[in-house]
Amino acid sequence: MKLLALDTSNRPLSAAVLEDDRLLAMTTTNIGRNHSVQLLPVVETLLQQAGVHASDLQRIVVAEGPGSYTGLRIAATTAKTLAYTLNIDLVGISSLTALAANVSDEGRLIVPMFDARRQNVFAGVYRRTKNGLEAVMADRHISIEKLVAQLASQQEPVWFVGQDVAVYAEILHEALGNNFRRVADAQNLPNAFVLGQLGLDAKPVAHPFNFIPKYLRLTQAEVEWKKQHPQEDTKPYVEKI
Amino acid sequence: MKKKNLILAFESSCDETSVAVIEDGQKILSNVIATQINSHKRFGGVVPEVASRHHIEQITICIDEALKEAQIKTEQLTAVAVTYGPGLVGALLVGVAAAKVFAYANDLPLIPVNHMAGHIYAARFVKPIVFPAMALLVSGGHTELVYMPYENEFQIIGETRDDAAGEAYDKIGRVLGISYPAGKQIDELAHQGKDNFHFPRAMIHEDNLDFSFSGLKSAFINTVHHADQIGETLDKADLAASFQQSVIDVIVQKTLTACAKLPVKQLILAGGVAANRGLRETLDKQLAKSQPELDFVKAPLKLCGDNAAMIGAAGYVAMNHHIFADANLNAEPSLEFDWVPDAVK
Ligand SMILES: [Zn+2]
């Protein structure tokens, strides 16, 4: 099976072309350039290098969030439109799961995280077992304080993954002491080869039509509106005219 | 038989996700529009992040419906056209990303379209555009006079210095307790009232083609607040009529001046506020009186708001002028036509 994997959840961009579980071509950048400008040219180049025509693809795997809202939408729109027009399977994989999967050591407790600003993070807790990655705590938007409180009870090393771990390193070290562990730099970046492997056997979405990123957070405007109007709604929000 | 030119057009610059199939730049085979008005009503205006989220929910559904309704298969398409600005960046990005990858996967050329050119080309569905032409573009985000000396050349010769006309409607709508979007209701209310308040006509006598609506907005708000303070209730219909008359007087005056000073054969009225009955009627009347030889073309009511059909019509013209984009096309939220302020001096 020929597969294209895309991740633009945050500042890094990673894209790969796989043939089954084998990597054909991959590009990862970490330059903070506009993903909207970069993504499709990267995909074009990768497919060319791999000698694969777009119409040969059989599956698209995309990091579906959480992450930067705009970043998520660029890969997700590209992935769902491509899957729709080629009439092939679309798989969404958690951006945090994909990052956790960079850690291959069995038995480890793994916490992938992205900064969500103002002392909040998007994070999940995973354990690597012989069967693969198991979720211990589902991905969520959580204050660093709460996350630390939950992890402090763990009597074992916790491996943190992601470039944004650096932002909270001090807090984490203070709370967890020697159980605060960091992975090698290379594992802090999303890796579309790893993402593609995760998506190889994962269940595709029922239809690309309904695929949307997992933001894990309502917009500020909606949160406030719901607070002020607990009983009301204006659904359907979108109508054909 | 000549092969049909079939453009699949995308529009997602604000709160409408739209995809259309346009034949030879002038015939609408389909024009699917998913509007988010109900959602943004909650907030009294468009919330960009909410808009972007709705666009990604809708985009492939709209493509599919547009193709099915047009009874066109992807293999029959000639090109893909897409709005790349101006507009909300997050909203634009969804349409741009979808159009780019659709074009790439199907080996189709990609045509970048300026949203404002799209609005003007909504008039193409009434009749061909004759050059030199003038366009009066009035919407929630824009109020400008655009001179088109020849095909595919757009020059801004006058524009608003502050609020767009549609923006002013929404702001005074809030004061009148009219929910977003307020334009249509104020227009209806205005027809039941009289211009008794004589609000200022900003810049009407100045020797330029620019507009300003913030002074009018302030005068309106002050009048209402002052009445509130002394416990007086003002007639809402008269307020609406007075506000609308001030907006229309300024717009019409500047438009007539522009058309008199430049050698235009046609005047096009386009943009969301072009659906305003008061504006359409006044222009009809005034033009018949002062410039009867000028061909006045109003964008069809159904195509005044944002839609992809107009993007397909403008894209067809751009394509004939060999304007294409690559896979690195980006959204340009503040895209503008060239500004030519001294065109009439
Ligand atoms: Zn518009």
Coordinates of C-alpha atoms and ligand atoms in Angstrom, one line a residue:
Chain A
M1 CA 0.0 0.0 0.0
K2 CA 1.3 3.5 -1.0
L3 CA 0.6 6.0 1.7
L4 CA 1.1 9.7 2.3
A5 CA 1.5 11.0 5.9
L6 CA 1.2 14.7 6.9
D7 CA 1.8 16.6 10.1
T8 CA 1.6 20.4 10.3
S9 CA 0.2 20.5 13.9
N10 CA 2.8 22.9 15.2
R11 CA 5.9 24.8 14.0
P12 CA 7.5 21.7 12.4
L13 CA 6.3 20.3 9.2
S14 CA 6.7 16.6 8.5
A15 CA 5.6 14.7 5.4
A16 CA 6.4 11.2 4.2
V17 CA 5.6 8.7 1.5
L18 CA 5.5 5.1 2.6
E19 CA 5.1 1.8 0.8
D20 CA 3.6 -0.4 3.5
D21 CA 5.8 -0.1 6.5
R22 CA 8.8 1.1 4.5
L23 CA 9.8 4.7 4.1
L24 CA 10.3 5.9 0.5
A25 CA 10.8 9.6 1.1
M26 CA 10.4 12.1 4.0
T27 CA 10.9 15.8 4.7
T28 CA 10.8 17.4 8.1
T29 CA 11.4 21.1 8.5
N30 CA 11.5 23.2 11.7
I31 CA 11.9 26.7 10.4
G32 CA 8.5 28.2 11.2
R33 CA 7.8 29.0 7.6
N34 CA 4.2 29.2 6.5
H35 CA 2.8 25.7 6.2
S36 CA 0.3 26.9 3.7
V37 CA 3.1 27.9 1.3
Q38 CA 5.3 24.9 2.1
L39 CA 3.1 21.8 2.4
L40 CA 1.9 21.1 -1.2
P41 CA 5.4 21.8 -2.8
V42 CA 6.9 19.4 -0.2
V43 CA 4.3 16.7 -1.1
E44 CA 4.9 17.2 -4.8
T45 CA 8.7 16.8 -4.4
L46 CA 8.3 13.7 -2.1
L47 CA 6.0 12.0 -4.5
Q48 CA 8.3 12.8 -7.4
Q49 CA 11.4 11.5 -5.5
A50 CA 9.5 8.3 -4.5
G51 CA 8.4 7.8 -8.1
V52 CA 4.8 7.7 -7.0
H53 CA 2.0 9.5 -8.8
A54 CA -0.7 11.0 -6.7
S55 CA -3.2 8.7 -8.3
D56 CA -1.1 5.7 -7.0
L57 CA -1.8 6.6 -3.4
Q58 CA -4.1 4.4 -1.5
R59 CA -4.2 6.0 1.9
I60 CA -3.7 9.5 3.5
V61 CA -2.7 9.7 7.2
V62 CA -2.8 13.0 8.9
A63 CA -2.0 14.3 12.4
E64 CA -5.4 15.4 13.4
G65 CA -4.6 17.5 16.5
P66 CA -4.3 18.9 19.0
G67 CA -2.0 21.7 18.0
S68 CA -2.0 25.1 16.4
Y69 CA -5.5 25.6 15.0
T70 CA -4.4 27.1 11.7
G71 CA -1.6 24.5 11.3
L72 CA -4.0 21.6 11.9
R73 CA -6.4 22.9 9.3
I74 CA -3.7 23.1 6.5
A75 CA -2.8 19.5 6.7
A76 CA -6.4 18.4 7.5
T77 CA -7.9 20.3 4.5
T78 CA -5.1 19.0 2.2
A79 CA -5.6 15.4 3.5
K80 CA -9.4 15.3 3.3
T81 CA -9.6 17.0 -0.1
L82 CA -6.9 14.6 -1.5
A83 CA -8.6 11.6 0.0
Y84 CA -12.0 12.8 -1.3
T85 CA -10.8 13.5 -4.9
L86 CA -8.7 10.3 -5.1
N87 CA -11.5 8.3 -3.5
I88 CA -9.0 6.7 -1.0
D89 CA -8.9 6.0 2.7
L90 CA -8.2 8.8 5.2
V91 CA -6.8 8.2 8.6
G92 CA -6.5 10.7 11.5
I93 CA -4.0 10.0 14.2
S94 CA -3.6 12.1 17.3
S95 CA -0.7 14.5 16.9
L96 CA 0.3 13.7 20.5
T97 CA 0.1 9.9 19.9
A98 CA 2.4 10.4 16.9
L99 CA 4.9 12.3 19.0
A100 CA 4.7 9.7 21.8
A101 CA 5.4 7.0 19.2
N102 CA 8.9 8.5 18.7
V103 CA 9.8 6.7 22.0
S104 CA 10.3 3.0 21.3
D105 CA 11.6 1.8 24.7
E106 CA 9.2 -0.7 26.2
G107 CA 7.6 0.0 29.6
R108 CA 8.2 3.7 29.6
L109 CA 5.6 6.2 30.7
I110 CA 5.5 8.9 28.0
V111 CA 4.0 12.4 28.1
P112 CA 3.9 14.2 24.7
M113 CA 3.0 17.9 25.0
F114 CA 2.4 21.1 23.1
D115 CA 2.3 24.5 24.7
A116 CA -1.2 26.0 24.6
R117 CA 0.0 29.3 26.2
R118 CA -0.8 30.9 29.5
Q119 CA 0.4 27.9 31.6
N120 CA -1.7 25.5 29.6
V121 CA -0.7 22.5 27.5
F122 CA -2.1 20.0 25.2
A123 CA -0.9 16.7 26.6
G124 CA -1.6 13.0 26.9
V125 CA -0.1 10.2 29.0
Y126 CA 0.9 7.0 27.2
R127 CA 2.8 3.8 28.1
R128 CA 4.8 1.8 25.6
T129 CA 4.0 -1.9 26.0
K130 CA 4.9 -4.9 23.9
N131 CA 1.6 -4.4 22.1
G132 CA 2.4 -0.8 21.2
L133 CA 1.3 2.5 22.7
E134 CA -1.4 2.5 25.3
A135 CA -3.2 5.6 26.4
V136 CA -3.1 6.1 30.2
M137 CA -4.7 9.5 30.1
A138 CA -6.6 10.7 27.0
D139 CA -5.2 13.8 25.1
R140 CA -6.6 17.0 26.6
H141 CA -6.2 20.7 27.1
I142 CA -4.9 21.0 30.7
S143 CA -3.2 23.5 32.9
I144 CA 0.4 22.6 33.6
E145 CA -0.4 22.7 37.3
K146 CA -3.1 20.0 37.0
L147 CA -0.9 17.9 34.8
V148 CA 1.9 18.1 37.2
A149 CA -0.4 17.2 40.1
Q150 CA -1.6 14.1 38.3
L151 CA 1.9 13.0 37.4
A152 CA 3.5 13.7 40.8
S153 CA 1.9 10.5 42.2
Q154 CA 3.8 8.3 39.7
Q155 CA 6.6 6.6 41.4
E156 CA 8.6 6.1 38.2
P157 CA 10.4 8.1 35.5
V158 CA 8.1 10.1 33.2
W159 CA 9.5 10.8 29.7
F160 CA 8.4 14.1 28.2
V161 CA 8.3 14.5 24.4
G162 CA 8.1 17.6 22.3
Q163 CA 9.9 20.9 21.6
D164 CA 7.6 22.7 24.0
V165 CA 8.8 20.6 27.0
A166 CA 11.6 23.2 27.3
V167 CA 9.0 25.9 28.1
Y168 CA 7.9 24.0 31.3
A169 CA 11.1 22.2 32.1
E170 CA 11.7 24.2 35.3
I171 CA 8.2 23.6 36.7
L172 CA 8.3 19.9 35.7
H173 CA 11.7 19.4 37.3
E174 CA 10.7 21.0 40.5
A175 CA 7.5 18.9 40.8
L176 CA 8.9 15.5 39.6
G177 CA 12.5 15.7 40.6
N178 CA 14.5 12.9 39.1
N179 CA 11.4 11.4 37.5
F180 CA 11.3 14.2 35.0
R181 CA 13.1 12.8 32.0
R182 CA 13.6 14.2 28.6
V183 CA 14.1 12.3 25.3
A184 CA 16.8 12.9 22.7
D185 CA 16.3 16.1 20.6
A186 CA 15.6 14.1 17.5
Q187 CA 12.6 12.5 19.2
N188 CA 11.1 15.9 20.1
L189 CA 10.1 16.5 16.4
P190 CA 7.1 15.0 14.7
N191 CA 8.2 12.3 12.3
A192 CA 5.8 11.5 9.4
F193 CA 7.4 8.1 8.9
V194 CA 6.3 7.2 12.5
L195 CA 2.9 8.8 11.8
G196 CA 2.5 6.8 8.6
Q197 CA 3.3 3.5 10.4
L198 CA 0.7 4.3 13.0
G199 CA -1.8 5.0 10.2
L200 CA -1.1 1.9 8.2
D201 CA -3.4 -0.4 10.1
A202 CA -5.6 2.2 11.8
K203 CA -9.3 2.4 11.0
P204 CA -10.0 5.0 8.3
V205 CA -12.7 7.6 8.8
A206 CA -16.1 6.7 7.5
H207 CA -16.0 9.5 4.9
P208 CA -13.6 12.4 4.4
F209 CA -16.6 14.8 4.3
N210 CA -17.0 14.7 8.1
F211 CA -13.3 14.8 9.0
I212 CA -12.3 17.8 11.1
P213 CA -9.2 18.4 13.3
K214 CA -9.4 17.5 17.0
Y215 CA -8.9 20.9 18.5
L216 CA -9.7 19.7 22.0
R217 CA -10.9 23.2 22.8
L218 CA -13.9 25.3 22.0
T219 CA -13.2 28.8 20.7
Q220 CA -13.1 31.6 23.3
A221 CA -16.2 33.1 21.8
E222 CA -18.2 29.9 22.1
V223 CA -17.1 29.3 25.7
E224 CA -18.3 32.8 26.7
W225 CA -21.5 32.5 24.7
K226 CA -22.4 29.1 26.3
K227 CA -21.8 30.6 29.7
Q228 CA -24.2 33.4 29.0
H229 CA -26.8 31.4 27.1
P230 CA -26.8 27.9 28.8
Q231 CA -30.3 27.1 27.4
E232 CA -30.2 28.7 23.9
D233 CA -28.7 27.7 20.6
T234 CA -28.9 28.8 17.0
K235 CA -28.4 25.5 15.3
P236 CA -28.0 24.5 12.6
Y237 CA -25.0 26.8 12.4
V238 CA -24.4 26.2 8.7
E239 CA -27.1 26.2 6.1
K240 CA -27.2 25.8 2.3
I241 CA -28.7 28.8 0.5
Chain B
M1 CA -17.6 21.6 -31.6
K2 CA -15.5 23.8 -29.3
K3 CA -14.7 22.2 -26.0
K4 CA -16.5 23.8 -23.1
N5 CA -14.4 25.7 -20.6
L6 CA -15.4 24.3 -17.1
I7 CA -14.0 26.0 -14.0
L8 CA -14.4 24.6 -10.5
A9 CA -14.3 27.7 -8.3
F10 CA -13.7 28.0 -4.5
E11 CA -14.7 30.8 -2.2
S12 CA -14.1 30.9 1.6
S13 CA -12.9 34.4 2.5
C14 CA -15.4 35.1 5.2
D15 CA -18.5 33.2 6.5
E16 CA -19.7 31.4 3.4
T17 CA -18.1 28.2 2.1
S18 CA -18.9 28.0 -1.6
V19 CA -18.0 25.9 -4.6
A20 CA -19.3 26.4 -8.1
V21 CA -18.9 25.0 -11.6
I22 CA -18.9 27.7 -14.3
E23 CA -19.1 27.1 -18.0
D24 CA -17.2 29.5 -20.3
G25 CA -17.1 32.2 -17.6
Q26 CA -20.8 33.1 -18.0
K27 CA -23.0 30.1 -17.2
I28 CA -23.7 28.8 -13.7
L29 CA -23.9 25.0 -13.7
S30 CA -23.9 24.9 -9.9
N31 CA -23.2 27.4 -7.1
V32 CA -23.3 25.6 -3.7
I33 CA -23.2 28.1 -0.8
A34 CA -23.0 27.0 2.8
T35 CA -23.6 30.1 5.0
Q36 CA -22.6 30.3 8.7
I37 CA -24.8 33.3 9.5
N38 CA -26.7 31.3 12.2
S39 CA -23.4 30.5 14.0
H40 CA -22.0 34.0 14.0
K41 CA -25.4 35.5 15.0
R42 CA -24.5 34.2 18.5
F43 CA -21.6 36.7 18.6
G44 CA -23.0 39.6 16.8
G45 CA -20.4 39.4 14.1
V46 CA -18.1 37.0 12.4
V47 CA -15.6 35.3 14.7
P48 CA -12.6 34.3 12.6
E49 CA -11.7 31.0 14.4
V50 CA -15.3 29.8 14.4
A51 CA -15.5 30.7 10.6
S52 CA -12.4 28.7 9.8
R53 CA -13.8 25.7 11.7
H54 CA -17.0 25.7 9.8
H55 CA -15.2 26.0 6.5
I56 CA -13.2 22.8 7.0
E57 CA -16.4 21.0 8.0
Q58 CA -18.1 22.1 4.7
I59 CA -15.4 22.2 2.1
T60 CA -15.4 18.7 0.6
I61 CA -19.2 18.4 0.9
C62 CA -19.5 21.6 -1.1
I63 CA -17.1 20.3 -3.8
D64 CA -19.0 17.1 -4.1
E65 CA -22.4 18.9 -4.3
A66 CA -21.1 21.4 -6.9
L67 CA -19.9 18.7 -9.2
K68 CA -23.0 16.5 -8.8
E69 CA -25.4 19.4 -9.3
A70 CA -23.5 20.5 -12.4
Q71 CA -23.4 16.8 -13.5
I72 CA -19.7 17.3 -14.3
K73 CA -17.0 14.7 -13.7
T74 CA -13.6 15.9 -12.5
E75 CA -12.1 14.7 -15.8
Q76 CA -14.2 17.2 -17.7
L77 CA -12.9 20.2 -15.8
T78 CA -10.6 22.8 -17.4
A79 CA -9.2 24.6 -14.4
V80 CA -9.6 25.4 -10.7
A81 CA -10.1 29.0 -9.5
V82 CA -9.8 30.1 -5.9
T83 CA -10.2 33.3 -3.8
Y84 CA -6.8 34.0 -2.2
G85 CA -7.7 37.4 -0.7
P86 CA -8.7 39.7 0.7
G87 CA -10.5 38.2 3.7
L88 CA -10.0 36.4 7.0
V89 CA -6.7 34.6 6.7
G90 CA -7.8 31.4 8.5
A91 CA -10.9 31.2 6.4
L92 CA -9.1 31.9 3.1
L93 CA -6.5 29.2 3.9
V94 CA -9.1 26.4 3.9
G95 CA -10.3 27.3 0.4
V96 CA -6.7 27.8 -0.8
A97 CA -5.5 24.5 0.6
A98 CA -8.4 22.6 -0.8
A99 CA -8.2 24.2 -4.3
K100 CA -4.5 23.7 -4.5
V101 CA -4.5 20.0 -3.8
F102 CA -7.6 19.4 -5.9
A103 CA -5.8 21.0 -8.8
Y104 CA -2.6 19.1 -8.2
A105 CA -4.2 15.7 -7.8
N106 CA -6.2 16.2 -11.0
D107 CA -3.5 17.9 -13.1
L108 CA -5.5 21.0 -13.5
P109 CA -4.2 24.6 -13.7
L110 CA -4.9 26.8 -10.7
I111 CA -6.1 30.4 -11.1
P112 CA -5.8 32.8 -8.2
V113 CA -8.7 35.2 -7.9
N114 CA -9.0 38.5 -6.0
H115 CA -12.3 38.3 -4.1
M116 CA -13.2 41.9 -5.1
A117 CA -12.7 41.1 -8.8
G118 CA -15.1 38.2 -8.1
H119 CA -17.8 40.6 -6.7
I120 CA -17.5 42.7 -9.9
Y121 CA -17.8 39.7 -12.1
A122 CA -21.1 38.7 -10.5
A123 CA -22.4 41.3 -13.0
R124 CA -21.1 39.1 -15.8
F125 CA -24.0 36.8 -15.2
V126 CA -26.3 39.6 -16.3
K127 CA -24.4 40.7 -19.5
P128 CA -20.8 41.1 -20.8
I129 CA -18.7 43.8 -19.2
V130 CA -17.9 46.6 -21.6
F131 CA -14.7 48.6 -21.1
P132 CA -13.8 51.1 -19.9
A133 CA -16.1 50.3 -17.0
M134 CA -16.6 51.6 -13.5
A135 CA -17.5 49.4 -10.5
L136 CA -19.0 50.5 -7.3
L137 CA -18.1 47.9 -4.7
V138 CA -20.0 48.1 -1.4
S139 CA -19.8 45.3 1.2
G140 CA -19.1 44.6 4.9
G141 CA -15.4 45.0 4.4
H142 CA -15.1 47.4 1.4
T143 CA -16.5 50.6 -0.1
E144 CA -14.6 51.5 -3.2
L145 CA -14.8 52.8 -6.7
V146 CA -12.9 50.6 -9.1
Y147 CA -12.0 51.8 -12.6
M148 CA -11.4 49.1 -15.2
P149 CA -9.9 50.8 -18.3
Y150 CA -9.7 47.4 -20.1
E151 CA -10.2 43.7 -19.3
N152 CA -8.5 42.3 -16.2
E153 CA -7.2 45.7 -15.1
F154 CA -8.6 47.0 -11.8
Q155 CA -7.7 50.4 -10.3
I156 CA -9.0 51.8 -7.0
I157 CA -9.8 55.5 -7.6
G158 CA -11.8 56.0 -4.4
E159 CA -12.3 54.2 -1.2
T160 CA -13.5 54.5 2.4
R161 CA -11.1 56.2 4.8
D162 CA -12.6 54.4 7.8
D163 CA -15.6 52.0 8.1
A164 CA -17.0 50.2 5.1
A165 CA -20.6 50.9 4.4
G166 CA -21.7 47.4 5.5
E167 CA -19.8 47.8 8.7
A168 CA -21.6 51.0 9.5
Y169 CA -24.9 49.2 8.9
D170 CA -24.0 46.5 11.4
K171 CA -22.8 49.0 14.0
I172 CA -25.9 51.1 14.0
G173 CA -27.9 47.9 13.8
R174 CA -26.6 47.1 17.2
V175 CA -27.8 50.4 18.5
L176 CA -31.3 49.8 17.0
G177 CA -31.4 46.3 18.5
I178 CA -31.3 44.6 15.1
S179 CA -29.3 41.4 15.1
Y180 CA -26.4 40.7 12.9
P181 CA -26.3 41.0 9.9
A182 CA -28.4 44.2 10.0
G183 CA -28.2 45.5 6.4
K184 CA -31.4 43.9 5.0
Q185 CA -33.6 44.8 8.0
I186 CA -32.4 48.4 8.1
D187 CA -33.1 48.7 4.4
E188 CA -36.6 47.5 5.0
L189 CA -37.1 49.7 8.0
A190 CA -35.7 52.7 6.1
H191 CA -38.5 52.3 3.5
Q192 CA -41.1 52.9 6.2
G193 CA -39.5 56.0 7.5
K194 CA -38.5 59.5 6.6
D195 CA -35.1 61.3 6.6
N196 CA -36.0 63.6 9.5
F197 CA -32.7 63.6 11.3
H198 CA -30.5 65.0 8.5
F199 CA -27.3 63.3 9.5
P200 CA -24.0 64.6 8.0
R201 CA -23.0 63.7 4.5
A202 CA -19.2 63.3 5.0
M203 CA -16.9 64.4 2.3
I204 CA -19.7 64.8 -0.2
H205 CA -18.3 68.2 -1.4
E206 CA -14.6 67.3 -1.3
D207 CA -12.7 67.1 -4.5
N208 CA -11.9 63.4 -4.3
L209 CA -13.7 60.0 -4.6
D210 CA -13.2 58.8 -1.1
F211 CA -15.8 58.0 1.5
S212 CA -16.1 58.2 5.3
F213 CA -18.8 56.7 7.4
S214 CA -17.4 56.9 10.9
G215 CA -18.7 60.4 11.4
L216 CA -22.2 59.4 10.4
K217 CA -22.0 56.4 12.7
S218 CA -21.0 58.7 15.6
A219 CA -23.7 61.2 14.8
F220 CA -26.3 58.4 14.8
I221 CA -25.1 57.0 18.1
N222 CA -25.0 60.4 19.8
T223 CA -28.6 61.2 18.6
V224 CA -29.9 57.9 20.0
H225 CA -28.0 58.3 23.3
H226 CA -29.0 61.9 23.8
A227 CA -32.7 60.9 23.3
D228 CA -32.2 58.0 25.8
Q229 CA -30.8 60.4 28.4
I230 CA -33.8 62.8 28.2
G231 CA -36.2 59.9 28.1
E232 CA -37.3 60.5 24.6
T233 CA -38.1 57.7 22.2
L234 CA -37.1 58.2 18.6
D235 CA -38.8 56.6 15.6
K236 CA -36.7 53.7 14.5
A237 CA -37.9 53.8 11.0
D238 CA -37.0 57.5 10.7
L239 CA -33.6 56.8 12.2
A240 CA -33.0 54.0 9.7
A241 CA -34.3 56.1 6.8
S242 CA -32.0 59.1 7.8
F243 CA -29.0 56.9 8.2
Q244 CA -29.6 55.1 4.9
Q245 CA -30.2 58.3 3.0
S246 CA -26.9 59.8 4.3
V247 CA -25.0 56.6 3.2
I248 CA -26.7 56.6 -0.2
D249 CA -26.3 60.3 -0.9
V250 CA -22.6 60.1 -0.4
I251 CA -22.1 56.9 -2.4
V252 CA -24.2 58.0 -5.3
Q253 CA -22.7 61.5 -5.5
K254 CA -19.2 60.2 -5.6
T255 CA -20.1 57.5 -8.1
L256 CA -21.8 60.0 -10.5
T257 CA -18.7 62.2 -10.3
A258 CA -16.4 59.3 -11.1
C259 CA -18.5 58.2 -14.0
A260 CA -18.7 61.8 -15.4
K261 CA -14.9 62.3 -15.1
L262 CA -13.8 59.1 -16.7
P263 CA -14.7 57.8 -20.2
V264 CA -16.8 54.8 -18.9
K265 CA -19.4 53.0 -20.9
Q266 CA -20.7 50.9 -18.0
L267 CA -21.3 51.1 -14.3
I268 CA -21.4 47.9 -12.3
L269 CA -22.9 47.8 -8.8
A270 CA -21.6 44.9 -6.8
G271 CA -20.8 43.6 -3.3
G272 CA -23.0 42.5 -0.3
V273 CA -24.5 46.0 0.1
A274 CA -25.4 46.1 -3.6
A275 CA -28.4 44.1 -2.5
N276 CA -29.7 47.3 -0.7
R277 CA -33.0 48.3 -2.3
G278 CA -32.5 52.0 -1.5
L279 CA -29.1 52.1 -3.2
R280 CA -30.3 50.2 -6.3
E281 CA -33.3 52.5 -6.7
T282 CA -31.5 55.7 -6.1
L283 CA -28.7 54.9 -8.6
D284 CA -31.4 53.9 -11.2
K285 CA -33.2 57.2 -10.7
Q286 CA -30.1 59.4 -10.6
L287 CA -28.4 57.8 -13.6
A288 CA -31.4 58.0 -15.7
K289 CA -31.5 61.7 -15.0
S290 CA -27.9 62.7 -15.3
Q291 CA -26.1 60.0 -17.4
P292 CA -28.8 58.1 -19.3
E293 CA -26.3 56.9 -21.9
L294 CA -24.3 55.0 -19.3
D295 CA -25.1 51.3 -19.1
F296 CA -25.9 50.4 -15.5
V297 CA -25.5 46.8 -14.5
K298 CA -26.5 45.5 -11.1
A299 CA -25.1 42.3 -9.8
P300 CA -28.0 39.8 -9.5
L301 CA -29.5 39.9 -5.9
K302 CA -28.6 36.3 -5.4
L303 CA -25.0 36.9 -6.3
C304 CA -24.4 40.0 -4.3
G305 CA -23.2 38.1 -1.2
D306 CA -20.1 35.9 -1.3
N307 CA -20.3 33.0 -3.7
A308 CA -18.0 30.9 -5.8
A309 CA -19.9 31.5 -9.1
M310 CA -18.5 35.1 -9.2
I311 CA -15.0 33.7 -8.5
G312 CA -15.4 31.3 -11.5
A313 CA -16.4 34.2 -13.8
A314 CA -13.5 36.3 -12.7
G315 CA -11.2 33.3 -12.8
Y316 CA -12.2 32.7 -16.5
V317 CA -11.0 36.2 -17.4
A318 CA -7.8 35.8 -15.4
M319 CA -7.2 32.4 -17.2
N320 CA -7.6 34.1 -20.6
H321 CA -4.9 36.5 -19.4
H322 CA -2.6 33.6 -18.5
I323 CA -2.7 34.2 -14.7
F324 CA -1.9 31.0 -12.9
A325 CA -0.6 30.1 -9.5
D326 CA 1.7 27.3 -8.2
A327 CA 1.5 24.9 -5.4
N328 CA 2.9 27.6 -3.1
L329 CA 0.0 29.9 -3.5
N330 CA -0.8 31.5 -0.1
A331 CA -3.7 33.4 1.3
E332 CA -3.3 37.1 1.2
P333 CA -5.7 38.6 3.7
S334 CA -5.0 42.3 2.8
L335 CA -4.8 41.8 -1.0
E336 CA -5.9 45.0 -2.8
F337 CA -6.2 46.2 -6.3
D338 CA -3.7 48.9 -7.4
W339 CA -4.6 52.2 -5.9
V340 CA -4.7 55.1 -8.3
P341 CA -5.8 58.1 -6.2
D342 CA -5.2 60.8 -8.9
A343 CA -7.1 59.1 -11.7
V344 CA -9.6 61.9 -12.1
K345 CA -7.4 65.0 -11.3
Ligands
ZN1 ZN -17.3 39.7 -0.3

